[in-house]
XYZ file of C-alpha atoms in Angstrom:
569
model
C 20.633 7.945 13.016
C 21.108 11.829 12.615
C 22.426 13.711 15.676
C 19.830 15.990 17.354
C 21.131 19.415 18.308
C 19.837 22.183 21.227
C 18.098 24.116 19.128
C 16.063 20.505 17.904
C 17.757 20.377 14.269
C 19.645 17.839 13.152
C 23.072 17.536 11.938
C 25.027 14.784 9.969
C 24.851 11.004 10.882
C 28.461 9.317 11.121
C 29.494 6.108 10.097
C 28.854 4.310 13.830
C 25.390 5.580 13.953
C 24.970 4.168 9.952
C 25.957 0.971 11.231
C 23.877 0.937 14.583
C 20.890 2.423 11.866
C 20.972 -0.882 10.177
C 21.113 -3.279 13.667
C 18.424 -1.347 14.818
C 15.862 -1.612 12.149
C 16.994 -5.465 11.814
C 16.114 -5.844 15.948
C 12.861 -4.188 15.309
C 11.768 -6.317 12.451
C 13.055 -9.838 13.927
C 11.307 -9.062 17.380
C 8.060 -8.612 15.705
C 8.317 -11.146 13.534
C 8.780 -13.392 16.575
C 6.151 -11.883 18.311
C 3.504 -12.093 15.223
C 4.922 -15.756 14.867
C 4.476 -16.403 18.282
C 0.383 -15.632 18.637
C -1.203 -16.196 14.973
C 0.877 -19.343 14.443
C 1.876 -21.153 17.343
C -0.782 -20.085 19.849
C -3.589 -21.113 17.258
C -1.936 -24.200 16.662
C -2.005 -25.611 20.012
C -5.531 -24.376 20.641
C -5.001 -21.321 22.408
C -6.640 -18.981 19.309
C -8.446 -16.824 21.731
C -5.196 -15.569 23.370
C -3.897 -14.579 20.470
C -7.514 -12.818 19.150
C -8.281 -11.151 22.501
C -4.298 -9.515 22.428
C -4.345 -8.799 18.781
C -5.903 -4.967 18.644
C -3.157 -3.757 21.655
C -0.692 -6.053 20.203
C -1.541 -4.425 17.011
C -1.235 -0.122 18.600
C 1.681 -1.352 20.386
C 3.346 -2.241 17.013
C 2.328 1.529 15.443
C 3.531 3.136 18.491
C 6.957 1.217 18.285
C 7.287 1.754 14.990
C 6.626 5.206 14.871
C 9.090 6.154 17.550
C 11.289 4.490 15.238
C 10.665 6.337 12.058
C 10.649 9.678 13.556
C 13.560 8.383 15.484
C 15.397 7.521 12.544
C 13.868 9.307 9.670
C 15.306 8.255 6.001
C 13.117 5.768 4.429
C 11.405 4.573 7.669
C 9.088 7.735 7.053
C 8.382 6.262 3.923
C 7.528 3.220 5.303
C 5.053 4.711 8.028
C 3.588 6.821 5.210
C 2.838 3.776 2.936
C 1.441 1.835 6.067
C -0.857 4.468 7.296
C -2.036 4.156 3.604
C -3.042 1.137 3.616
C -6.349 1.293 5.429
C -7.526 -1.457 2.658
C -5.480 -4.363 4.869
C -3.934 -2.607 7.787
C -6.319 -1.899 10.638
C -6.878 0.953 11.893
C -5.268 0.814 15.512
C -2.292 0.416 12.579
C -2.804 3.353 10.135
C -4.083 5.871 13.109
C -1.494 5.901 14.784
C 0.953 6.002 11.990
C -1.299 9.150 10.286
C 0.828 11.778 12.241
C 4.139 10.865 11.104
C 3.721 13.201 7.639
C 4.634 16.315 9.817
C 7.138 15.002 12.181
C 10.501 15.559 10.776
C 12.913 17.532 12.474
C 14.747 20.145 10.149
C 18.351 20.405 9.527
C 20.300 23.191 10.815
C 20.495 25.526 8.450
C 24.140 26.056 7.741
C 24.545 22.918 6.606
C 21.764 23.641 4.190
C 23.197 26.298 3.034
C 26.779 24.160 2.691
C 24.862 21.920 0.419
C 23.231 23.555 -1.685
C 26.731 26.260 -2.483
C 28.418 23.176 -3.386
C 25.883 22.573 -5.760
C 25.242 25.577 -6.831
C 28.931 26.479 -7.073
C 28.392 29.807 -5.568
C 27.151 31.572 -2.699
C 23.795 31.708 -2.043
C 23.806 35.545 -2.192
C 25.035 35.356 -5.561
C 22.676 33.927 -7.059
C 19.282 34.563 -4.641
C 18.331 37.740 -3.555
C 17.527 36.205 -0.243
C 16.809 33.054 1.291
C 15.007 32.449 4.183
C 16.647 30.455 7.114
C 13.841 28.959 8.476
C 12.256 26.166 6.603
C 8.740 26.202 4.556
C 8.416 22.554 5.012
C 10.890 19.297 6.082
C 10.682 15.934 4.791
C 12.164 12.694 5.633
C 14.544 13.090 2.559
C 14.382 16.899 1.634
C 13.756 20.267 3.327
C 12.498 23.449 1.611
C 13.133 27.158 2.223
C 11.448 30.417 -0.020
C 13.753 32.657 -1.711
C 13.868 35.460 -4.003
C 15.485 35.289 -7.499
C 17.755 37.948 -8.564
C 15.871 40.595 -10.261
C 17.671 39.907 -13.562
C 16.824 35.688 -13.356
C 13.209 37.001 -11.721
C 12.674 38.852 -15.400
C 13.873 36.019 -17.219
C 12.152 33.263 -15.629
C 8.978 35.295 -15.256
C 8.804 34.537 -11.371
C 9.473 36.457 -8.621
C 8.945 34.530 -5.129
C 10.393 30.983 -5.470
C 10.992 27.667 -3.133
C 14.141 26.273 -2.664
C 14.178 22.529 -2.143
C 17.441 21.423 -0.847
C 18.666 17.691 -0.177
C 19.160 16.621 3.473
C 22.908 16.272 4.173
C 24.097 12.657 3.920
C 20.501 11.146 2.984
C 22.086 9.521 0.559
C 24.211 7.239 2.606
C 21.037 6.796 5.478
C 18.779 5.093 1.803
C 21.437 2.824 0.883
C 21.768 1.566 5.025
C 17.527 1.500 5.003
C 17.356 -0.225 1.581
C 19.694 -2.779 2.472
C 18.229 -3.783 6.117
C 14.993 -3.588 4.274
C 16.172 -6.181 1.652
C 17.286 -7.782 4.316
C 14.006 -8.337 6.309
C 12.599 -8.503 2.719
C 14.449 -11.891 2.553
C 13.308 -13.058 5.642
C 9.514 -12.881 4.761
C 10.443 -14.857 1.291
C 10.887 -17.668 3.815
C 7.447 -17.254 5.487
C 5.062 -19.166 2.952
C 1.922 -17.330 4.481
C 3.755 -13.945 2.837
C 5.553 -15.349 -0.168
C 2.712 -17.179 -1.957
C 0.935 -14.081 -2.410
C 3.857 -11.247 -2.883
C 7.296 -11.422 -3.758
C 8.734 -9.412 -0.925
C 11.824 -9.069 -2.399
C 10.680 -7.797 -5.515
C 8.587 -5.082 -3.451
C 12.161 -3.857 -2.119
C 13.404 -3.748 -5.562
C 10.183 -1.460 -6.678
C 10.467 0.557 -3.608
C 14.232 1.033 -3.738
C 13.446 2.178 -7.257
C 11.345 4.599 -6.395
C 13.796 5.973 -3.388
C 16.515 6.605 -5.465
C 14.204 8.311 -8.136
C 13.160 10.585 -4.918
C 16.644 11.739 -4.259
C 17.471 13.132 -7.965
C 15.983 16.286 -8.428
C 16.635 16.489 -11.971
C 14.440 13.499 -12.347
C 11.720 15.732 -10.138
C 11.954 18.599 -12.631
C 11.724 16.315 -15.039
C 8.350 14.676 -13.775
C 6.721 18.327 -12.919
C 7.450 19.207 -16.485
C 5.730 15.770 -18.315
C 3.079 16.475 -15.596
C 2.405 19.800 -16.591
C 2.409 18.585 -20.073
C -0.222 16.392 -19.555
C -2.688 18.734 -17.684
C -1.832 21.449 -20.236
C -5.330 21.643 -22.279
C -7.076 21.152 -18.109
C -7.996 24.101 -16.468
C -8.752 22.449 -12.842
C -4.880 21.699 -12.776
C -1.514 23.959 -11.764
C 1.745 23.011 -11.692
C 4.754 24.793 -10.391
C 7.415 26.370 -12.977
C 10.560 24.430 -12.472
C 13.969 27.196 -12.881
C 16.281 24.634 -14.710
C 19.603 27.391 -14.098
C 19.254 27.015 -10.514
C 18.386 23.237 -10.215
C 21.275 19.720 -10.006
C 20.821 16.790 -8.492
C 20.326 17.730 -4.908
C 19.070 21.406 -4.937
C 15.478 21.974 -6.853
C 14.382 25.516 -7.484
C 10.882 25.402 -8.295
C 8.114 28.771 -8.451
C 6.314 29.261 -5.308
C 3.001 28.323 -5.292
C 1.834 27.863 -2.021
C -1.911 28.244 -1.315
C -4.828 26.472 0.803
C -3.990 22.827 1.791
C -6.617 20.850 -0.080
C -7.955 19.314 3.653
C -7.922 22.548 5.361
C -11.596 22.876 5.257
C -11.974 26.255 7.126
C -9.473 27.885 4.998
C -11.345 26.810 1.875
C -14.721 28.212 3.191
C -13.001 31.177 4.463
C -12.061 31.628 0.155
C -15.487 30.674 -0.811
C -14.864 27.247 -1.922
C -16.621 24.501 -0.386
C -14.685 21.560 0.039
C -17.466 18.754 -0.902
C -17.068 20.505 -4.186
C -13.491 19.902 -4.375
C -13.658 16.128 -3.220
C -15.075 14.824 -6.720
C -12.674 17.290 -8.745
C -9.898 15.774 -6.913
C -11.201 12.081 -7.209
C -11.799 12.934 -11.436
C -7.828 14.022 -11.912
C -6.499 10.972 -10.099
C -8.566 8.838 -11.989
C -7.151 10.494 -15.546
C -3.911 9.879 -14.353
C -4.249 6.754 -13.542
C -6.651 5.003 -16.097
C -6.015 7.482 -19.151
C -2.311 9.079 -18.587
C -0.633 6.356 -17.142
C 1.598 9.045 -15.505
C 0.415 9.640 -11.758
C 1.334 10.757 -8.777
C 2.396 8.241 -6.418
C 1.950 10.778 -3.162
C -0.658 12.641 -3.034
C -1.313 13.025 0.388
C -2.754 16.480 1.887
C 0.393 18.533 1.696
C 1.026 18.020 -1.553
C -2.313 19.170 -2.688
C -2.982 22.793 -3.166
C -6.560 24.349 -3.694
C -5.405 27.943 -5.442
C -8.088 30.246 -5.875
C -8.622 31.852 -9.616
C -8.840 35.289 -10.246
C -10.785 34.887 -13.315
C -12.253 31.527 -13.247
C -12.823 29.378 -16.278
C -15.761 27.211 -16.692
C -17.373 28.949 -13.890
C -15.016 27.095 -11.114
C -13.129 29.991 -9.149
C -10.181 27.191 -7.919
C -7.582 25.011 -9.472
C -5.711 21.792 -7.805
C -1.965 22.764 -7.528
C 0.220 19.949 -7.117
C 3.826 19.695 -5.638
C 6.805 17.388 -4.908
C 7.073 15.036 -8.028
C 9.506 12.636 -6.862
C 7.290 9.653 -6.497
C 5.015 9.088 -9.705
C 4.394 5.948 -11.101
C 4.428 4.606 -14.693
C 1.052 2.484 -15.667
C 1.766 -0.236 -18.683
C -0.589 0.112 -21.527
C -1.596 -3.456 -20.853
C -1.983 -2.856 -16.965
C -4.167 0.675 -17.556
C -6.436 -1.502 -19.753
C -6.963 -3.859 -16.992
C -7.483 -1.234 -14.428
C -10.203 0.183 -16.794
C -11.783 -2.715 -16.723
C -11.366 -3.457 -13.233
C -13.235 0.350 -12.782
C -16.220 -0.773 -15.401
C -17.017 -3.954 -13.812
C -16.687 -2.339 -10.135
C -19.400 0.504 -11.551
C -21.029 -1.979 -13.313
C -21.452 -4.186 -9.966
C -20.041 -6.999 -12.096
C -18.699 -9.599 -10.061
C -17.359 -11.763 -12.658
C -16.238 -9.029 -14.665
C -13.898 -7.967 -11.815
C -12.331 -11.343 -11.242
C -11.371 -11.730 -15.008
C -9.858 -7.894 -14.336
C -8.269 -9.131 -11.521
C -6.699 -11.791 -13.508
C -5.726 -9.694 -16.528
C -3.952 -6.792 -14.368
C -2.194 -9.795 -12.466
C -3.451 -9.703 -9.330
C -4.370 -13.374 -9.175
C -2.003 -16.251 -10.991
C -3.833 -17.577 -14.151
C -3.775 -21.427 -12.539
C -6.281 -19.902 -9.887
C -9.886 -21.500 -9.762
C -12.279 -18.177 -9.485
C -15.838 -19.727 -9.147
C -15.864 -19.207 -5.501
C -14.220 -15.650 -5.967
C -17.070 -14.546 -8.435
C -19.341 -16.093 -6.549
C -18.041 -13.722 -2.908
C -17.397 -11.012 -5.399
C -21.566 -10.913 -7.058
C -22.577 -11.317 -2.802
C -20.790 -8.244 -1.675
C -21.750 -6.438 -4.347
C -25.072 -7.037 -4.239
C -25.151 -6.248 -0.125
C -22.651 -3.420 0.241
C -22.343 -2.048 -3.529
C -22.668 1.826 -3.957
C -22.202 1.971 -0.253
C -19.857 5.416 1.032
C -17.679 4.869 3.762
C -19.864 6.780 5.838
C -22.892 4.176 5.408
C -20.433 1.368 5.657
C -19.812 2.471 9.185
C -24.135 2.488 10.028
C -23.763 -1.106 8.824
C -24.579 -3.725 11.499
C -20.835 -5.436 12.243
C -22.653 -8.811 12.383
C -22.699 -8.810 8.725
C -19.867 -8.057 7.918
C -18.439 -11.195 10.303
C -21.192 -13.381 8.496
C -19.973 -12.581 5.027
C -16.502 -13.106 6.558
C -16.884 -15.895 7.712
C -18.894 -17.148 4.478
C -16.352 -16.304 2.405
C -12.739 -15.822 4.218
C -11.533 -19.064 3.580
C -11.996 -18.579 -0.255
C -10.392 -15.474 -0.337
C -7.615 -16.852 1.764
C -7.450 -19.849 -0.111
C -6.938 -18.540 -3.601
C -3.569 -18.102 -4.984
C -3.384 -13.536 -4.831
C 0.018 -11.904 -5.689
C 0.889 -8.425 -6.135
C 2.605 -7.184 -9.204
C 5.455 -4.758 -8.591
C 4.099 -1.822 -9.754
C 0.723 -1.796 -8.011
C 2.533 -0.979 -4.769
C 2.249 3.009 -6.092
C -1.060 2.561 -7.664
C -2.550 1.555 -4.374
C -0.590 4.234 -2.566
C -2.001 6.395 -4.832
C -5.643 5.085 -4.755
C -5.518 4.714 -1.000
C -4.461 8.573 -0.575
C -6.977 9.352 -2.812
C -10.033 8.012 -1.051
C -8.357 9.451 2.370
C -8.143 13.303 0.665
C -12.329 12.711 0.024
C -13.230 11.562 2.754
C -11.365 14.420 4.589
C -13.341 16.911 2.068
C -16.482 15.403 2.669
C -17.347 12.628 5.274
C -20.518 11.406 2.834
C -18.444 11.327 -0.148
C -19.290 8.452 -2.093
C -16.190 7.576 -4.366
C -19.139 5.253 -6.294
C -20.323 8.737 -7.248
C -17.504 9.112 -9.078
C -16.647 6.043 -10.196
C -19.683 5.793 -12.095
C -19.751 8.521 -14.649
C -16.149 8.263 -14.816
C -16.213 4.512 -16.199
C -19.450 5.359 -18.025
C -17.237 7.370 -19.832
C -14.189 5.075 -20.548
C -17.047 2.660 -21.354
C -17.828 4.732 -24.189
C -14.340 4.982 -24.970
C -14.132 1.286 -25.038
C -16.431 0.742 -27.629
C -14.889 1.458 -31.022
C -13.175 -2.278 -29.724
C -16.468 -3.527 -29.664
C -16.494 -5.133 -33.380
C -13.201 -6.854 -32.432
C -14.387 -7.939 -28.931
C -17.727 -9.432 -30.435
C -15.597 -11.430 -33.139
C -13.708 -13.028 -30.329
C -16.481 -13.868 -28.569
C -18.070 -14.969 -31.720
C -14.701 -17.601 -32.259
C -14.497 -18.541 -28.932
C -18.538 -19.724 -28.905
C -17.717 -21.535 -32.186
C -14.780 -23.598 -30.281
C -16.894 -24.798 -27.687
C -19.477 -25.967 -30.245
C -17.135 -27.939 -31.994
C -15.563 -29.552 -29.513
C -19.201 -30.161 -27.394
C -19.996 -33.374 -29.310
C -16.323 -35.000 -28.427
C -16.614 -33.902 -24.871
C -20.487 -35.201 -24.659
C -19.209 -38.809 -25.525
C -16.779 -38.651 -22.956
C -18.789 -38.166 -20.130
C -21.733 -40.886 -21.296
C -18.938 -43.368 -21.982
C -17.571 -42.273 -18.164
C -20.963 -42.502 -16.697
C -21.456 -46.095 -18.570
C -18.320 -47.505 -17.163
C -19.118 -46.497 -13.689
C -15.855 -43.856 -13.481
C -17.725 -40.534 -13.516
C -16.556 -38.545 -10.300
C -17.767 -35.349 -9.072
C -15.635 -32.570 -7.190
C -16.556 -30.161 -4.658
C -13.473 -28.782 -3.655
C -15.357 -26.975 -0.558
C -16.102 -30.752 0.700
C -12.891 -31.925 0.128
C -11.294 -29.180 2.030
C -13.966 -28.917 5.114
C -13.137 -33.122 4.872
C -8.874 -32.855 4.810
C -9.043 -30.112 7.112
C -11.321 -32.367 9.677
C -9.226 -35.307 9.452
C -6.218 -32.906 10.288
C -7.693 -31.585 13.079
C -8.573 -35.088 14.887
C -5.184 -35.969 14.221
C -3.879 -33.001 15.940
C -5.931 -33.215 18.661
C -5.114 -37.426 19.127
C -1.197 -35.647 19.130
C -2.095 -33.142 21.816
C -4.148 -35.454 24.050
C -1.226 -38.224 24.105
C 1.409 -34.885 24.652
C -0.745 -33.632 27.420
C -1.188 -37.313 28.956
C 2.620 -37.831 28.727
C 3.542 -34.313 30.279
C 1.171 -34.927 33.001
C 2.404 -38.258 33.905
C 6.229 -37.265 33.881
C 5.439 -34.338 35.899
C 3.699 -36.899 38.382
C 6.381 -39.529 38.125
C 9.088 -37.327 38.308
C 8.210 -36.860 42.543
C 9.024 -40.489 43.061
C 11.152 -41.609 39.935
C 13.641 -38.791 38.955
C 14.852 -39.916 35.544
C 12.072 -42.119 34.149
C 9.581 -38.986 35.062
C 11.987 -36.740 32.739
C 11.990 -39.605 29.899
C 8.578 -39.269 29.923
C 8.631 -35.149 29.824
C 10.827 -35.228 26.904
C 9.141 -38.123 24.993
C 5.779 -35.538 25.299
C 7.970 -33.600 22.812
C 7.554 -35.856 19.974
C 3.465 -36.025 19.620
C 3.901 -31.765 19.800
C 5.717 -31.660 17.382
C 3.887 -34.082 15.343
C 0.668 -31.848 15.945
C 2.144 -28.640 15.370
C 3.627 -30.259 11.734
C 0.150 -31.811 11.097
C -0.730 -28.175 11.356
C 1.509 -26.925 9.037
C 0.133 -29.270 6.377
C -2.614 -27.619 4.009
């Protein structure tokens, strides 16, 4: 935990408050562990659901309020965390991600002189010879960085072309705070491994590994340049994107020297009116380039929240648009496997396509569900929600009545639940990504409809997709021949089966609306013969001591037996 200073900066954390860093985010995590443990598994269990539903959406702010005391507390990687969570508004709710929302901005900055001591060390001079000036207060602070504008000497300002430029300097002893973070989070990472509700549809673990990855990537700022470069690269031949000159002779591994190219924050809404721009405009812009990096590129970036976003007007605009998307801070970008993009393509077709089926065998091919996994149900939810809520905005979603979405909830939870879902390693940035994406819209314009832009968008990979056609209709054609041959075989089988009297139908639904009913009149035979025994030791107990507390402890056993009758599925 860094120290906090009068003047509210922060200075260098020691080796006790590294050590108390790592106890404290291991308390936090096993206390609300226990807690969560405590009301949607044991409650439930012994009937007492409606506790545990009725505390859940204060239990739930009480949690984001904790948590981000914590992280703004602590800083390091538990910003990071916070960040992702608020994110997630796909499975977090929102008492959750709105109170986590605010923790972007809440950094303290470091006092300057050790800044400066950082970044001469690096540098190997001092910073007046090499900057013309540098200003002591800071443009911007981040959980692992802070960033202050300078001026290049004029002879490296006529070299490098630039004048005004941003100095992005590592905070002092981050280093040591991600290795403490990374290892409690491996830590608690383990603990969920154990917790077969989490681990049979993510390898926790493995999500550390990814993360950690990523954090370590963060804190190199050669690998930064690096990124901003291939980025640049890529959106070379695309006028709608800018990306900041990177001046290699005055960047290392902590210290980043980067052109300044600060303009209107893309959700600043008056500022962009105030320019002429309206920002419903820039919504679908901004929806377009995150799509090309994701389903074409395979090169995104992984945070692209608001203050990484620029919207820099043009002097001379080009294609009749008088603004350009700037992006900054390239630390986090993600890498997209050729075989992963083509599944995400898909995935996007079938989802513009309102192609229910379609998106479960996506879902399959990008790995999202194991290949063992029976999807009938799945297509079956997948075709229903399409067909009610398809090409629905989030602003419409919100006019819909709530009663339907319970009834298609309740229709189809248990499937979803049911089915085996795990989540590869490297969609953790992808839905970052997607997730920040459809937040930066929705700022822009509160009836933006990302199905607007969905559609032409896989219209036009659709097109793309077609010079596989041939290949794709000689598979099919194969594949139709297979069954054909083997229909007459598998025709005699079942009228030799029927003859004999050993033809059996499933209906998995039945069978598990039948095991789960037997379970649950076995559990409650176990909790009627617990209650009956509690009572009657608490009764006995007033005139017979000791065979009143036999009987209290022998209530124990049918408990338990309930509660592990539960457990079974």
């Amino acid at each position: 935990m860094a120290l906090a200073r009068r003047d509210g900066t922060e200075t260098v954390p020691g080796a006790g408050n590294i050590r108390a860093r790592y106890r404290r985010i291991l308390r936090f995590a096993a206390w609300n562990l226990a807690v969560t443990w405590w009301y949607e598994l044991l409650l439930p269990r012994v009937g007492l659901s409606r506790i545990a539903e009725r505390s859940r959406a204060e239990r739930m702010r009480r949690f984001a309020r904790r948590f981000h005391v914590l992280a703004v507390d602590l800083g390091g990687l538990m910003i990071k965390v916070g960040q992702f969570m608020s994110s997630r508004l796909d499975v977090l709710p929102p008492e959750i991600t709105a109170e986590l929302e605010g923790l972007q901005d809440e950094v303290p900055p470091v006092a300057f002189p050790l800044i400066r001591a950082l970044a001469e060390a690096e540098l190997g001079a001092p910073l007046e010879a090499v900057f013309a000036s540098v200003d002591s207060t800071p443009v911007a602070a981040a959980s692992l960085g802070q960033v202050h504008r300078a001026q290049l000497l004029p002879g490296n300002a006529a070299d490098a072309g630039l004048g005004t430029v941003v100095l992005k300097v590592q905070r002092p002893g981050i280093e040591s705070i991600v290795d403490v973070d990374l290892a409690a989070l491996r830590k608690v990472a383990g603990w969920l491994s154990h917790v077969r509700l989490v681990s049979s549809r993510v390898d926790a673990p493995a999500l550390v590994e990814e993360f950690a990855k990523t954090s370590l990537e963060e804190i190199d700022y050669l690998n930064e340049a690096a990124n901003a470069e291939r980025f640049a690269e890529e959106f070379a031949s695309d006028v709608k994107v800018a990306v900041p000159g990177v001046v290699w002779e005055r960047t290392t591994r902590r210290v980043l020297t980067l052109e300044d190219v600060t303009a209107i924050k893309v959700t600043d809404s008056e500022a962009l009116r105030a320019a002429g721009i309206d920002p419903k405009e820039v919504a679908p812009v901004f929806a377009s380039v995150m799509f090309d990096q994701l389903f074409t590129n395979g090169f995104f970036h992984a945070d692209p929240h608001p203050g990484n976003i620029f919207v820099t007007p043009v002097a001379s605009p080009s294609a009749g648009r008088p603004w350009k998307l700037t992006f900054i801070d390239f630390g986090m970008m993600g890498h997209v496997s050729d075989t992963t993009r083509s599944g995400l393509r898909k995935l996007l077709i079938a989802a513009a396509a309102r192609d229910g089926a379609g998106l479960v065998e996506a879902m399959g091919e990008v790995g999202v569900l194991v290949p063992s996994a029976d999807t009938h149900e799945l297509e079956r939810a997948m075709t229903q929600l399409f067909a009610r809520f398809g090409g629905m905005g989030f602003a419409q979603l919100r006019d819909v009545d709530q009663k339907e979405f319970r009834d298609f909830a309740g229709e189809f939870g248990e499937v979803v639940r049911a089915l085996p879902f795990q989540l590869p390693e490297n969609f953790l940035l992808i839905i970052r990504a997607m997730s920040l994406t459809s937040g930066v819209c929705s700022a822009l314009d509160a009836e933006f409809n990302l199905w607007d832009s969905i559609e032409p968008y896989a219209a036009q990979l659709l097109r793309d997709e077609r010079g596989n056609l041939v290949q794709d209709v000689g598979r099919q054609a194969l594949e139709i021949a297979g069954i054909a041959v083997r229909l007459p075989k598998r025709l005699d089988t079942f009228l030799a089966h029927a003859e004999e009297g050993t033809l059996t139908v499933s209906n998995r639904r039945l069978e598990r609306q039948t095991a789960r009913l037997g379970r649950l009149t076995q559990r409650l035979t176990s909790f009627v013969v617990f209650g009956a025994l509690l009572v009657a030791g608490a009764v006995v107990r007033a005139g017979d001591l000791v065979f009143g507390n036999v009987l209290m402890i022998v209530s124990v056993l049918p408990l338990l037996h309930g509660l592990w009758v539960g457990r079974r599925r």
